[in-house]
XYZ file of C-alpha atoms in Angstrom:
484
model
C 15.332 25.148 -44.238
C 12.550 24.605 -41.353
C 11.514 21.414 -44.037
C 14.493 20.194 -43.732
C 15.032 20.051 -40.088
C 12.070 18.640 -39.387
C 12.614 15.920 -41.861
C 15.847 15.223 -40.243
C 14.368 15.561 -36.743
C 11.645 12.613 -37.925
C 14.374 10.242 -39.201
C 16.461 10.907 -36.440
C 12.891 9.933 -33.811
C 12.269 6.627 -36.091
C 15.991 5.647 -35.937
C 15.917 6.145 -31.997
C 12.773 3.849 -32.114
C 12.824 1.700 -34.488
C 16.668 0.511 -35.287
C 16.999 -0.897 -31.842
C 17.537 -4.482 -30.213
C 16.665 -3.395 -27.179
C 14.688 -6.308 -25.034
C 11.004 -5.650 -24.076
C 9.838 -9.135 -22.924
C 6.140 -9.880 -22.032
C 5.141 -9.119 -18.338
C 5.225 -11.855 -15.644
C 1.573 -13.267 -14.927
C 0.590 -15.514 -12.132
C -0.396 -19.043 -12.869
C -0.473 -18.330 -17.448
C 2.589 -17.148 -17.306
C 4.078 -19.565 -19.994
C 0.997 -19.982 -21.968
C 1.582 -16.987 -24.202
C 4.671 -18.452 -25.055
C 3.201 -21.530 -25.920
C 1.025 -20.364 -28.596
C 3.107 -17.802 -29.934
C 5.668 -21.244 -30.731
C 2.905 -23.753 -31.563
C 1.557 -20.737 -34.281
C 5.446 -20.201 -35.794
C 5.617 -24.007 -35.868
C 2.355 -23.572 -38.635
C 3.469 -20.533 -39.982
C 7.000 -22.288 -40.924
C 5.439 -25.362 -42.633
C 2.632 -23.363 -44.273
C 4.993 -20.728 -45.122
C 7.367 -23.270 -46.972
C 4.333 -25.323 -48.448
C 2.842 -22.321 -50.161
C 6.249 -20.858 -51.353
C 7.185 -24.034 -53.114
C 3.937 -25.512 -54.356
C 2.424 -22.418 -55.664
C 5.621 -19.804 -56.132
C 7.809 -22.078 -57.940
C 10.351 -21.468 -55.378
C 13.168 -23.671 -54.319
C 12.758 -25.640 -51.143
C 16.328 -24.021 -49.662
C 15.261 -20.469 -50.454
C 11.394 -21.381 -49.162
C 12.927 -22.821 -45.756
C 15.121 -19.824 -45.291
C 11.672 -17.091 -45.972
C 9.733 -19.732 -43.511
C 12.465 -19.601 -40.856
C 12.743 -16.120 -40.873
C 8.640 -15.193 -40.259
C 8.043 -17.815 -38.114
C 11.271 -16.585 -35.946
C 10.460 -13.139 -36.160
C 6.893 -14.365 -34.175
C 9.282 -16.059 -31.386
C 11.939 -13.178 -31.482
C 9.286 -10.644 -30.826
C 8.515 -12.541 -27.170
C 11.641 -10.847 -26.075
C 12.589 -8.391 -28.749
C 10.002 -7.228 -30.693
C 11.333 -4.533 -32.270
C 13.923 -6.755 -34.155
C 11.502 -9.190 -34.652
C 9.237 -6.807 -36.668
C 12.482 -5.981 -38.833
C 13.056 -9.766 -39.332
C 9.354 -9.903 -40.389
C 9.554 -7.124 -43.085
C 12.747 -8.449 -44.309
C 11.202 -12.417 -44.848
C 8.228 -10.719 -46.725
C 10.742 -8.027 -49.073
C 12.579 -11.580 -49.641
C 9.473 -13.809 -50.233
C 7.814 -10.917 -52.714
C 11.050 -10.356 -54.602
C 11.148 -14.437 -54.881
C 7.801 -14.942 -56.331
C 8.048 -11.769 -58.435
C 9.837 -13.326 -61.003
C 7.143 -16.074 -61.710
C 4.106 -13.842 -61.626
C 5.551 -11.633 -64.374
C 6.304 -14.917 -66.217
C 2.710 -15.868 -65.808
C 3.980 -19.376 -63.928
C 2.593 -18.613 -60.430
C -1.147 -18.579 -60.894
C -3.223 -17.142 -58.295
C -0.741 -16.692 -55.823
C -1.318 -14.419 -53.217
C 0.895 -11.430 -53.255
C 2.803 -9.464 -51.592
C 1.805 -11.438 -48.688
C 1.374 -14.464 -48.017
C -0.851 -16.431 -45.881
C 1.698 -17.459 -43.768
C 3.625 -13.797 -43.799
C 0.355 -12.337 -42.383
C -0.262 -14.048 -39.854
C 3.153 -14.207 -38.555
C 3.303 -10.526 -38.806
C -0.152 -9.612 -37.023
C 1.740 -11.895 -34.544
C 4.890 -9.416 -34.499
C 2.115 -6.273 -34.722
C 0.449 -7.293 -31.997
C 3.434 -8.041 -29.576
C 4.950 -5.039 -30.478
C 2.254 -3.050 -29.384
C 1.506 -4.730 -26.070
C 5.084 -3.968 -25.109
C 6.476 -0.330 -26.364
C 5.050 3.437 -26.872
C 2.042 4.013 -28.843
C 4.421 6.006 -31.312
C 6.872 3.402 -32.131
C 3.401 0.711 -33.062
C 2.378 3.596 -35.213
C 5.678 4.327 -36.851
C 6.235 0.129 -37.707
C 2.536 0.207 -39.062
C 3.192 3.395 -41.165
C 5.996 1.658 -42.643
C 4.299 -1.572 -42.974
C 1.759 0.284 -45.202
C 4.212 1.918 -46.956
C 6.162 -1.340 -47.782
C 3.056 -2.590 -49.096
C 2.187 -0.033 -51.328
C 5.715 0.367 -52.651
C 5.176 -3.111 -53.404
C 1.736 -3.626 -54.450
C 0.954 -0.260 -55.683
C 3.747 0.562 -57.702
C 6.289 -2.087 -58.547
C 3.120 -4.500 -59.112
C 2.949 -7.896 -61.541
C 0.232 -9.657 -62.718
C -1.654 -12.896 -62.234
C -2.002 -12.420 -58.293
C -4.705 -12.168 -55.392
C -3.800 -9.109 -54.203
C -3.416 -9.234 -49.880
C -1.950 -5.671 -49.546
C -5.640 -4.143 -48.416
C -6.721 -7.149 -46.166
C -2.689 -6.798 -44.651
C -3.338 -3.082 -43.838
C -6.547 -3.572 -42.354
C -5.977 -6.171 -40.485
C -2.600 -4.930 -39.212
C -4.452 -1.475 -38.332
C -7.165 -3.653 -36.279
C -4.433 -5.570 -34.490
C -2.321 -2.568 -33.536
C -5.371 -0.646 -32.363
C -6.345 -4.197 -29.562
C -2.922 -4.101 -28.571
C -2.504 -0.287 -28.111
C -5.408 -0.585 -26.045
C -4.276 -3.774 -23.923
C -1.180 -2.504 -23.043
C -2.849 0.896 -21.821
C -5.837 -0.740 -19.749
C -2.531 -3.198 -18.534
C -0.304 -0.053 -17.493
C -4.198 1.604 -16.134
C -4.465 -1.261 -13.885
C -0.390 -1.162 -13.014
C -1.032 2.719 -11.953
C -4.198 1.915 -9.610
C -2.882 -0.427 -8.059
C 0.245 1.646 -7.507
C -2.277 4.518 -6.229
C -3.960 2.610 -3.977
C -1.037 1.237 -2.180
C 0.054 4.775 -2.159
C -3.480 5.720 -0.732
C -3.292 3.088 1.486
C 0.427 4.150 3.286
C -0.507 7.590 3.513
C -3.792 6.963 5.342
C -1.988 4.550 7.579
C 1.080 7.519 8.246
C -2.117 9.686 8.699
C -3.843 7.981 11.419
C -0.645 7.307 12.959
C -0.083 11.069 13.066
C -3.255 11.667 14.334
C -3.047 9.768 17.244
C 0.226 11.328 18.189
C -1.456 15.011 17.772
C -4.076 13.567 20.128
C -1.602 11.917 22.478
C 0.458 15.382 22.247
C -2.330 17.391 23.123
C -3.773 15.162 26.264
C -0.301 15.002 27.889
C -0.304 18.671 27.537
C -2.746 19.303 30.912
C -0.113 17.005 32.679
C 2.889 19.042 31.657
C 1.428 22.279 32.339
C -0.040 21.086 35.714
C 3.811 20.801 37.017
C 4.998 23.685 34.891
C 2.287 25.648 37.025
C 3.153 23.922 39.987
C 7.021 25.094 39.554
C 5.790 28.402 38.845
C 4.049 28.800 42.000
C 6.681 27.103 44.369
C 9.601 29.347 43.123
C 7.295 31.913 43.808
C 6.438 31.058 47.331
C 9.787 30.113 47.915
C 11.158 33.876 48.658
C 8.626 34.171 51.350
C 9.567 31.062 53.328
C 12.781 31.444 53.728
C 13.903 34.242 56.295
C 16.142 37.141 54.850
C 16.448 35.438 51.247
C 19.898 36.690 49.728
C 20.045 38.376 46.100
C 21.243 35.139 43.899
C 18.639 33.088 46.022
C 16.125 35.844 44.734
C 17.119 35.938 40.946
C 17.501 32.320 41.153
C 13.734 31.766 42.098
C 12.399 34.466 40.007
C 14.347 32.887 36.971
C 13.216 29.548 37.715
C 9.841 31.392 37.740
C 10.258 32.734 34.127
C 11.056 30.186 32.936
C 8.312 28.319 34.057
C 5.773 30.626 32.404
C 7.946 30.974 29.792
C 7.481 27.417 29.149
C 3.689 27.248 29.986
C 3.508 29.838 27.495
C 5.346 28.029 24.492
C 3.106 25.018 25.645
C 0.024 26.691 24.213
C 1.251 28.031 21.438
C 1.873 24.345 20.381
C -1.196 24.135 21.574
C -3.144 26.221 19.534
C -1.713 24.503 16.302
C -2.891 21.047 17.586
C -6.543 21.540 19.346
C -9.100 20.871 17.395
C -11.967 23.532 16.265
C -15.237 21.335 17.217
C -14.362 20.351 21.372
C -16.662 17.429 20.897
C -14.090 15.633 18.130
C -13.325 12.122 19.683
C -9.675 12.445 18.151
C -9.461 16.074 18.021
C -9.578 16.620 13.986
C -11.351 19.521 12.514
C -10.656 22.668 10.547
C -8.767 25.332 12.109
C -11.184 27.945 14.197
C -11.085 30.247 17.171
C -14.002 27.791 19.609
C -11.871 26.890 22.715
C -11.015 22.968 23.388
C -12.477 21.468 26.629
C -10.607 22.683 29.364
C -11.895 19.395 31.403
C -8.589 17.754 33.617
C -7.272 14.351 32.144
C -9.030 11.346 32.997
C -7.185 8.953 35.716
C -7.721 5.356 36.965
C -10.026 6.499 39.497
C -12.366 7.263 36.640
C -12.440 3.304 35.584
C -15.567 2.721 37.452
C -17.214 5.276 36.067
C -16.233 4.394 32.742
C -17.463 1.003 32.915
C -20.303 1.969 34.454
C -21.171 3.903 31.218
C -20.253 0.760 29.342
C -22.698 -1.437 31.145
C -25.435 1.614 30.337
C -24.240 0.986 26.164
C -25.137 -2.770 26.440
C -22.443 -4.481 27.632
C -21.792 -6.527 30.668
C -18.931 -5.386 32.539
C -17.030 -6.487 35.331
C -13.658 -5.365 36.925
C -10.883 -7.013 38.697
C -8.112 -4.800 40.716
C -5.550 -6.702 42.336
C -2.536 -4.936 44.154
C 0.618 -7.140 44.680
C 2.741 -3.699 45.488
C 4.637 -3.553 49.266
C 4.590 0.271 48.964
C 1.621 2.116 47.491
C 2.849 5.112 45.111
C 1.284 7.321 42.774
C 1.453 6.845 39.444
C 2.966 9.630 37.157
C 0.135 11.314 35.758
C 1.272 10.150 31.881
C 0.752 6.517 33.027
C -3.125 6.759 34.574
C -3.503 8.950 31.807
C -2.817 6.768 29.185
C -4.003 3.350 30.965
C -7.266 5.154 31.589
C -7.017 5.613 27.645
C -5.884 2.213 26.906
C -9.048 0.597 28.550
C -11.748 2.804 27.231
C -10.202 2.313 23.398
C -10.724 -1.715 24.455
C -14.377 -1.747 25.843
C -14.803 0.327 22.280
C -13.762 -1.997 20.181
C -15.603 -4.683 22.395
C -18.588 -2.508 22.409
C -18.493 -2.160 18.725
C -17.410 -5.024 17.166
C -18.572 -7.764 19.950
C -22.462 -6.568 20.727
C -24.032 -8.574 23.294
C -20.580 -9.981 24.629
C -19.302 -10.234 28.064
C -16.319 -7.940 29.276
C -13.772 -8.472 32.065
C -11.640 -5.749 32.687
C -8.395 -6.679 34.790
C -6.143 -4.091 36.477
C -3.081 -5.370 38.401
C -0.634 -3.166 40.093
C 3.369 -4.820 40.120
C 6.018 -2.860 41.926
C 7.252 -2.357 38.359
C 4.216 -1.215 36.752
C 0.932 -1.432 35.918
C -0.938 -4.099 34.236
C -4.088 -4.121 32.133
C -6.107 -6.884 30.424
C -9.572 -6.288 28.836
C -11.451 -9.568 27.805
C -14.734 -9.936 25.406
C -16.103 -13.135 24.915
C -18.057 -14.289 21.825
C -20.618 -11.502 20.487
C -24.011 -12.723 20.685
C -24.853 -10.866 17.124
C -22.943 -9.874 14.310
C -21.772 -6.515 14.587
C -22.512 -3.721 11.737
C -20.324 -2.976 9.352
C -17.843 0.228 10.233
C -16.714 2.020 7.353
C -13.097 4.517 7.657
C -9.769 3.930 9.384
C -9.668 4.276 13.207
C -7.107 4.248 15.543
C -7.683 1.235 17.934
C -4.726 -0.532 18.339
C -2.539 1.923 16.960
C -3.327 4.254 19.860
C -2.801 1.598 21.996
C 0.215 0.877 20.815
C 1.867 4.642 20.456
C 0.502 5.035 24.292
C 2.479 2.159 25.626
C 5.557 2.773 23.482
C 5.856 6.408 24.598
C 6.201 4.952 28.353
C 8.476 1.806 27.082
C 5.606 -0.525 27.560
C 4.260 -2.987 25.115
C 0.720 -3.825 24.044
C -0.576 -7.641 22.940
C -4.143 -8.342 21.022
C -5.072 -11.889 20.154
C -8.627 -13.945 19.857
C -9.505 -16.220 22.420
C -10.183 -20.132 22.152
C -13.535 -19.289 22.253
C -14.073 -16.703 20.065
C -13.733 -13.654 22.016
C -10.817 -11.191 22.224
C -7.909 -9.817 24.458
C -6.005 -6.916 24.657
C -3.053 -7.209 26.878
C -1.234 -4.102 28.004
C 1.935 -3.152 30.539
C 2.915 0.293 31.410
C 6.082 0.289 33.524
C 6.414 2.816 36.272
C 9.034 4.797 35.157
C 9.063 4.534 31.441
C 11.206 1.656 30.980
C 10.606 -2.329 30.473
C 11.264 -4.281 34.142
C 14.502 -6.363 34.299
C 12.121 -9.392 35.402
C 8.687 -10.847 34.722
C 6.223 -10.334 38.266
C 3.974 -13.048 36.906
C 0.591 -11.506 37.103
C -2.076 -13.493 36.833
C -2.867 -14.604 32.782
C -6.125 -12.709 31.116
C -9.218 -15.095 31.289
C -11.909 -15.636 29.039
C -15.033 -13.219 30.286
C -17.525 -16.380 29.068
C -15.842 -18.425 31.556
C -15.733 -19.525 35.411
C -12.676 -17.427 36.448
C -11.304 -20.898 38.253
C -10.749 -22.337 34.376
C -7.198 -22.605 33.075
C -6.172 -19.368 30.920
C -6.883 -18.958 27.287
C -4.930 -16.289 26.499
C -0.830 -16.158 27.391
C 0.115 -12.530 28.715
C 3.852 -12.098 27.167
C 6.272 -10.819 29.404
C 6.835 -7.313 30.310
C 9.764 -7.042 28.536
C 8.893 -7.658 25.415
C 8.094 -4.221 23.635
C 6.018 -5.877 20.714
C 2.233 -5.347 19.489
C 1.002 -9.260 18.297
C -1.800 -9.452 15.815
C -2.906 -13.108 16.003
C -5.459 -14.894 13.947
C -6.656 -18.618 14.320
C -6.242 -20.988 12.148
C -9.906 -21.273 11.439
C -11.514 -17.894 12.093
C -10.934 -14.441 11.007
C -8.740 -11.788 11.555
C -9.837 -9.874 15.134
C -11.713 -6.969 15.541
C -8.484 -4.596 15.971
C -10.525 -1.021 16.494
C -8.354 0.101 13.673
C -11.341 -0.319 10.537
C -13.672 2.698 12.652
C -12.988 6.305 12.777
């Protein structure tokens, strides 16, 4: 009974695969894509007119009946371009009709050495099929159609039989076995390749999502300090508040000591968040690490009055550094701390990337203050020695970028005219693009006299875009983006 079912089950798996019409066509290449199909038609062109030839010179068969075998195995070669399952049916078919044909005449003793069951032409065309069929379906259904190619011949060969023949069923079996095996094998180093690639664009998004995460943990965790600052300051104020004011009623009293709760409250929810996103090792430049119990630095944020001393610590790396601050304000504010935070930020991931990727250049670091905002412009002329090679994926740019964003300003990079580089950046006052453009002055090259025209366009402040630019003759600009 188990017999039985599983002899059902097998017919039932080789009718799935096998007696189908199904279209598998050949993949798409890039500049051969067409030359496949020119030899597989050039070969059934030979294959017909040998295939004819050899059935009616040396079978004794009739040129209509010849024409009709030849048609069929040099179409089943061209069918199996698109369909190659039916094609390797048309194939088995033209050779059951060709052997049956010249059957007659070998028993007869008229067909003399006559190669049989198949023919020149018949094998080739069908290593053709065999070898189609496996670049383009399972490895099961190639091994199913050369298990019953095998079987056809022996059936054939082996035990209906004549006599006066060259025998091809051996040479058929081999070479149909070798054929399957090259094709098996191309279409699985084919589908290999197909899955790599596939992997390593996969590989390639997810570290791209990673680093942006990254930076967004460190942003999160720097902006932190600033929050809490005015969650402490609230603290304290409703705190003081009951003592300033003479004979404070009840509300007034729950009010302030609410607002107070809240506060700390809040301060205290702010470090639990904190705890998940500080790193273990408080020297990390980006704060990644494993998890651990070591405490972060508990140093304040930097703020643009710590420019100078960052570029003085430039200037001690190698490079020479100069700064610009122009003020074209009426009124002199503060900044909010989030925006000196994260120009501070924006200017010491620039004279990074200049220090790393443009030794020996020059730097000029511009800071302008608008009454809308704040602009920044950081400009390397052309290293004086190529820079070493910096393996992993940084943040550069992308930090840039996510700093600006999160206070609705923009960030522009682009290569100068003569080979050095520009980052552009506006951070608008209160976290919003200006209505109109305060024309600051336009980023100059650090290589030349600052009374030379501009090289580099500043966009306008309201355009919320990050530009990646690349002349027409150079490569693509250091971006900070290929270091960790």
């Amino acid at each position: 009974m188990q017999g039985g079912n599983r002899v059902r089950r097998g017919l039932r798996v080789l009718r799935d695969d096998l007696w189908t019409v199904r279209a598998d066509p050949l993949p798409p290449s890039v500049w051969l894509r067409w030359v496949p199909h020119g030899i597989v038609w050039l070969a059934a062109l030979g294959v017909l007119i040998g295939a004819v030839a050899q059935l009616q010179t040396h079978g004794d068969v009739s040129s209509g009946y010849a024409f009709l075998i030849g048609i069929g195995q040099s179409g089943a070669m061209v069918l199996a371009l698109w369909r190659p399952i039916p094609a390797w049916w048309l194939s088995m078919t033209a050779t059951l009709l060709g052997a049956v044909a010249v059957h007659g005449p070998l028993v007869a003793g008229q067909a003399s050495d006559f190669t049989w069951p198949w023919t020149t032409a018949g094998i080739i065309a069908h290593l053709f099929v065999l070898l189609l069929l496996a670049l383009r379906v399972r490895t099961r259904v190639t091994a199913e159609a050369l298990v019953l190619t095998v079987l056809v011949t022996y059936l054939l060969q082996g035990l209906w039989g004549a006599g006066n023949y060259q025998s091809t069923g051996v040479l058929t079996v081999v070479l149909s076995a070798v054929v399957v095996v090259l094709g098996t094998a191309l279409r699985g180093r084919r589908e290999a390749r197909a899955e790599l690639v596939q992997q390593t664009t996969l590989t390639a998004e997810e570290r791209s999502r990673r680093t942006l995460l990254e930076e967004r943990s460190r942003i999160a965790r720097e902006l932190h300090d600033v929050v809490a600052h005015h969650m402490s300051v609230i603290s304290i104020q409703a705190q003081v508040a009951v003592h300033l004011t003479e004979n404070p009623s009840d509300e007034l009293k729950e009010n302030l000591a609410g607002i107070r709760q809240n506060a700390l409250e809040a301060l205290a929810e702010l470090r639990r968040v904190l705890g998940v996103l500080r790193s273990a090792d408080p020297e990390a430049p980006y704060g990644l690490g494993e998890s651990g119990t070591r405490a972060a630095p508990q140093a304040p944020q930097p703020t643009l009055d710590r420019l100078d001393a960052l570029v003085e610590n430039t200037r001690a790396a190698g490079l020479a550094v100069t700064m610009d601050i122009s003020d074209t304000r009426r009124t002199v504010q503060p900044y909010p701390p989030g925006v000196e935070l994260s120009a501070y930020r924006i200017v010491q991931e620039a004279l990074s990337n200049a220090l790393r990727h443009a030794p020996g250049s020059t730097v000029r670091v511009e800071v302008t203050h608008v009454p809308d905002g704040l602009h920044l412009n950081v400009v390397n002329s052309r290293p004086k020695r190529p820079a070493p090679p910096s393996p992993g994926a940084g943040h550069g740019l992308l930090g840039m970028r996510e700093r600006a964003a999160m206070l609705g300003g923009y960030v522009t990079a682009a290569r100068t005219s003569r080979g050095g580089f520009s980052v552009s950046a506006f951070l608008p006052r209160d976290g919003s693009a200006p209505l109109a453009d305060p024309a600051p002055s336009a980023p100059r090259d650090a290589s030349a006299d600052p009374a030379d025209a501009p090289v580099v366009p500043l966009a306008p402040p309201a355009a919320p875009t990050v530009r990646h630019d690349v002349s027409a003759a150079g490569s693509p600009p250091p971006t900070g983006e290929e270091t960790p």
